Structures are given as structure tokens and as C-alpha cells.
Short mmCIF file of C-alpha atoms in Angstrom, two decimals:
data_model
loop_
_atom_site.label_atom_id
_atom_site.label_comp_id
_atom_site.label_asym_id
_atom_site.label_seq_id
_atom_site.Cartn_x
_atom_site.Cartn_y
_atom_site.Cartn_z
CA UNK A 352 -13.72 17.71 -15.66
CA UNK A 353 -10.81 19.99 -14.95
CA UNK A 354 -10.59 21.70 -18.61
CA UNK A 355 -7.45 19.70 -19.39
CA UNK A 356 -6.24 16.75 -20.44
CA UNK A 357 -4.98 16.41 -16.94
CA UNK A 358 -5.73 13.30 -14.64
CA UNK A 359 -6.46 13.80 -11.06
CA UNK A 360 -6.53 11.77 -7.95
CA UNK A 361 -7.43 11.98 -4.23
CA UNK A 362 -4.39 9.29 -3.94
CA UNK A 363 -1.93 7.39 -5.33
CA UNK A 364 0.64 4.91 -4.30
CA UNK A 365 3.97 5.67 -5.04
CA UNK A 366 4.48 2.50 -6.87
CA UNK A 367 1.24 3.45 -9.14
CA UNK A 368 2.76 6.99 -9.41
CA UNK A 369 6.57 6.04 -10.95
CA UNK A 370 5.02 3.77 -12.93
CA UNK A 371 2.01 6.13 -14.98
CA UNK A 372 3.15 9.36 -14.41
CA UNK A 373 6.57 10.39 -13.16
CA UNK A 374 8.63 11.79 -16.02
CA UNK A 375 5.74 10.74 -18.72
CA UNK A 376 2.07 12.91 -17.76
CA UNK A 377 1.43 15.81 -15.16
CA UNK A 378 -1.32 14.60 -12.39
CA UNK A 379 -3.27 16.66 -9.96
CA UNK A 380 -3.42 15.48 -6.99
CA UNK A 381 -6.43 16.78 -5.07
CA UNK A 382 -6.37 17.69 -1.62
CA UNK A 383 -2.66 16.38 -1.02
CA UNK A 384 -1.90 19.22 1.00
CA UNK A 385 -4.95 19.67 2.90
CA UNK A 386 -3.45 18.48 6.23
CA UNK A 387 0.28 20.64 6.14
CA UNK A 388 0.71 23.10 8.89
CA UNK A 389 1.66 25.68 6.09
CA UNK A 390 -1.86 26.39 4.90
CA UNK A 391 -2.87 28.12 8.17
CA UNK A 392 0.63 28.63 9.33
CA UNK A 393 1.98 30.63 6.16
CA UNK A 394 0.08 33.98 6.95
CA UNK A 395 1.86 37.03 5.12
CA UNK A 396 2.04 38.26 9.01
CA UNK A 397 4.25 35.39 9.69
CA UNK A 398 6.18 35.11 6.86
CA UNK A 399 7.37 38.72 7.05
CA UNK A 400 8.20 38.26 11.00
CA UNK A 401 10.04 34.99 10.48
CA UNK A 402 11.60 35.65 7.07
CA UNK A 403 11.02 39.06 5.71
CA UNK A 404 14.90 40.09 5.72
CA UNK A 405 15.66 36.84 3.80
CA UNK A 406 16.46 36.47 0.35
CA UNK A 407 14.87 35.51 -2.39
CA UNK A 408 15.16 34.53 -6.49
CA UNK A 409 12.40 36.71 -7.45
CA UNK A 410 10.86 36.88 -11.36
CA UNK A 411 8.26 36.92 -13.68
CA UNK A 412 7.69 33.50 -15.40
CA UNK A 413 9.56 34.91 -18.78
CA UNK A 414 12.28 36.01 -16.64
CA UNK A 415 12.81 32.48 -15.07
CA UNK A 416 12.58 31.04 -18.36
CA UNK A 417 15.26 33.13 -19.96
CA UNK A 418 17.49 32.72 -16.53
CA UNK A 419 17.47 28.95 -17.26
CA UNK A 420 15.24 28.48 -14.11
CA UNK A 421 17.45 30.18 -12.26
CA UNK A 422 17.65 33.33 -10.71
CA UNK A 423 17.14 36.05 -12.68
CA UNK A 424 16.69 38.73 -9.73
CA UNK A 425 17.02 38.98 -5.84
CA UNK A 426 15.16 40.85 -3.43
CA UNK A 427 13.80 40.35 0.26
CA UNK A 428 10.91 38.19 1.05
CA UNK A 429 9.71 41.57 2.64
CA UNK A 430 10.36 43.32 -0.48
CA UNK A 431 8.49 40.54 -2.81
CA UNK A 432 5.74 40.40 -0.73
CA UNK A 433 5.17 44.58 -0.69
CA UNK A 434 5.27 43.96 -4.81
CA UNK A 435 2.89 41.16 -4.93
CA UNK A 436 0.61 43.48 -3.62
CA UNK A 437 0.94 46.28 -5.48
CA UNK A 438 -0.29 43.93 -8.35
CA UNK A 439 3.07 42.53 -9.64
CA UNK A 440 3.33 38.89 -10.78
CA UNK A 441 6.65 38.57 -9.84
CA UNK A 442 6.92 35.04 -7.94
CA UNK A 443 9.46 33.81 -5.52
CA UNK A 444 11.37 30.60 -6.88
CA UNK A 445 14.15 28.22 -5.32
CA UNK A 446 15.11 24.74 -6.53
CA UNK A 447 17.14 24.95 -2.96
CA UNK A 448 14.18 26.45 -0.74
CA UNK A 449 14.89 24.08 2.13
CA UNK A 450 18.28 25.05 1.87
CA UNK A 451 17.41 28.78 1.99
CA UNK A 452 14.53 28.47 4.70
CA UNK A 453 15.23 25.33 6.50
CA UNK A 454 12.77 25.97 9.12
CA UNK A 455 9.81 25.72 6.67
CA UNK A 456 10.38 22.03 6.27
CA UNK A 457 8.59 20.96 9.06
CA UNK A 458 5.56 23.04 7.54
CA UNK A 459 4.71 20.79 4.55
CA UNK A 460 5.63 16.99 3.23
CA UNK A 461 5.72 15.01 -0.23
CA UNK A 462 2.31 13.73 -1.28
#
């Protein structure tokens, strides 16, 4: 058991998916992104190289609530990253990322 009320699967077909749980129940899906090239790929070493003078919509959780889910501050990645580690829980969100960091597409796929 995962602690929830929270279903999990190793798969799912897409047709199974709309139909039980799009829209109506959360469901983890284990392991779905076991094979993308961003797990090994997505080293802080790389991301500041590739991306550190990039922006990003940085916040807490409250402030991305109170933004709307938008952005409720903006800061480099390199910037984000040096606060992460200094203990904040600041988090790096974009409804657009692709659009923001095209390159990163290749990197990871829809379950």
C-alpha cells in the first residue's frame, strides 16, 4: 500500500486511462519514466551548462497558488538551483516548459 487512497499501475492503456481516471481520480504510475534520457541526463552539472542563464517561474507552493498557477517570481535556472541548495523549497514551474526549453523534449515522453 502507498498510504493513500491512490491507485497505481506498472501500465495502462490509454483507452483504460480516459476512461477511469482522467479528470475523475489521480493514478501513480510506477516506473513510467524509468527509460527517459532525463534521469541520467538531467545532472545539476548539465543543467547549469546548458540552461543556467535561462529563465525561470520560480515559487514556493503558496506562492503558485496565490499567483493563480502562474508565475509569481523569476529568476535564473542558475540562480534557483544555488537556492535549492541552500535549503529553499522554492520550485521551478512552467505550464509552457517546452516552450521555454525546447531542447529538453527529446529528454522525456508521455506515459
Amino acid at each position: 500500500p502507498n498510504g493513500c487512497d491512490v491507485d497505481a499501475a506498472a501500465a495502462i492503456s490509454l483507452r483504460d486511462f480516459e476512461a477511469e481516471y482522467r479528470g475523475k481520480k489521480p493514478l501513480l504510475l510506477r516506473g513510467a519514466a524509468a527509460h527517459w534520457p532525463a534521469l541520467e541526463k538531467w545532472t545539476r552539472a548539465y543543467l547549469l551548462e546548458h540552461f543556467g542563464d535561462r529563465a525561470a517561474n520560480v515559487g514556493t507552493g503558496s506562492d503558485i497558488i496565490y499567483a493563480g498557477g502562474g508565475a509569481a517570481n523569476h529568476a535564473t535556472l542558475r540562480d534557483l538551483l544555488r537556492q535549492m541548495r541552500n535549503g529553499s523549497d522554492a520550485v521551478a514551474f512552467d505550464a509552457r516548459l517546452l516552450g521555454t526549453l525546447p531542447e529538453l523534449a527529446r529528454d522525456f515522453a508521455a506515459p
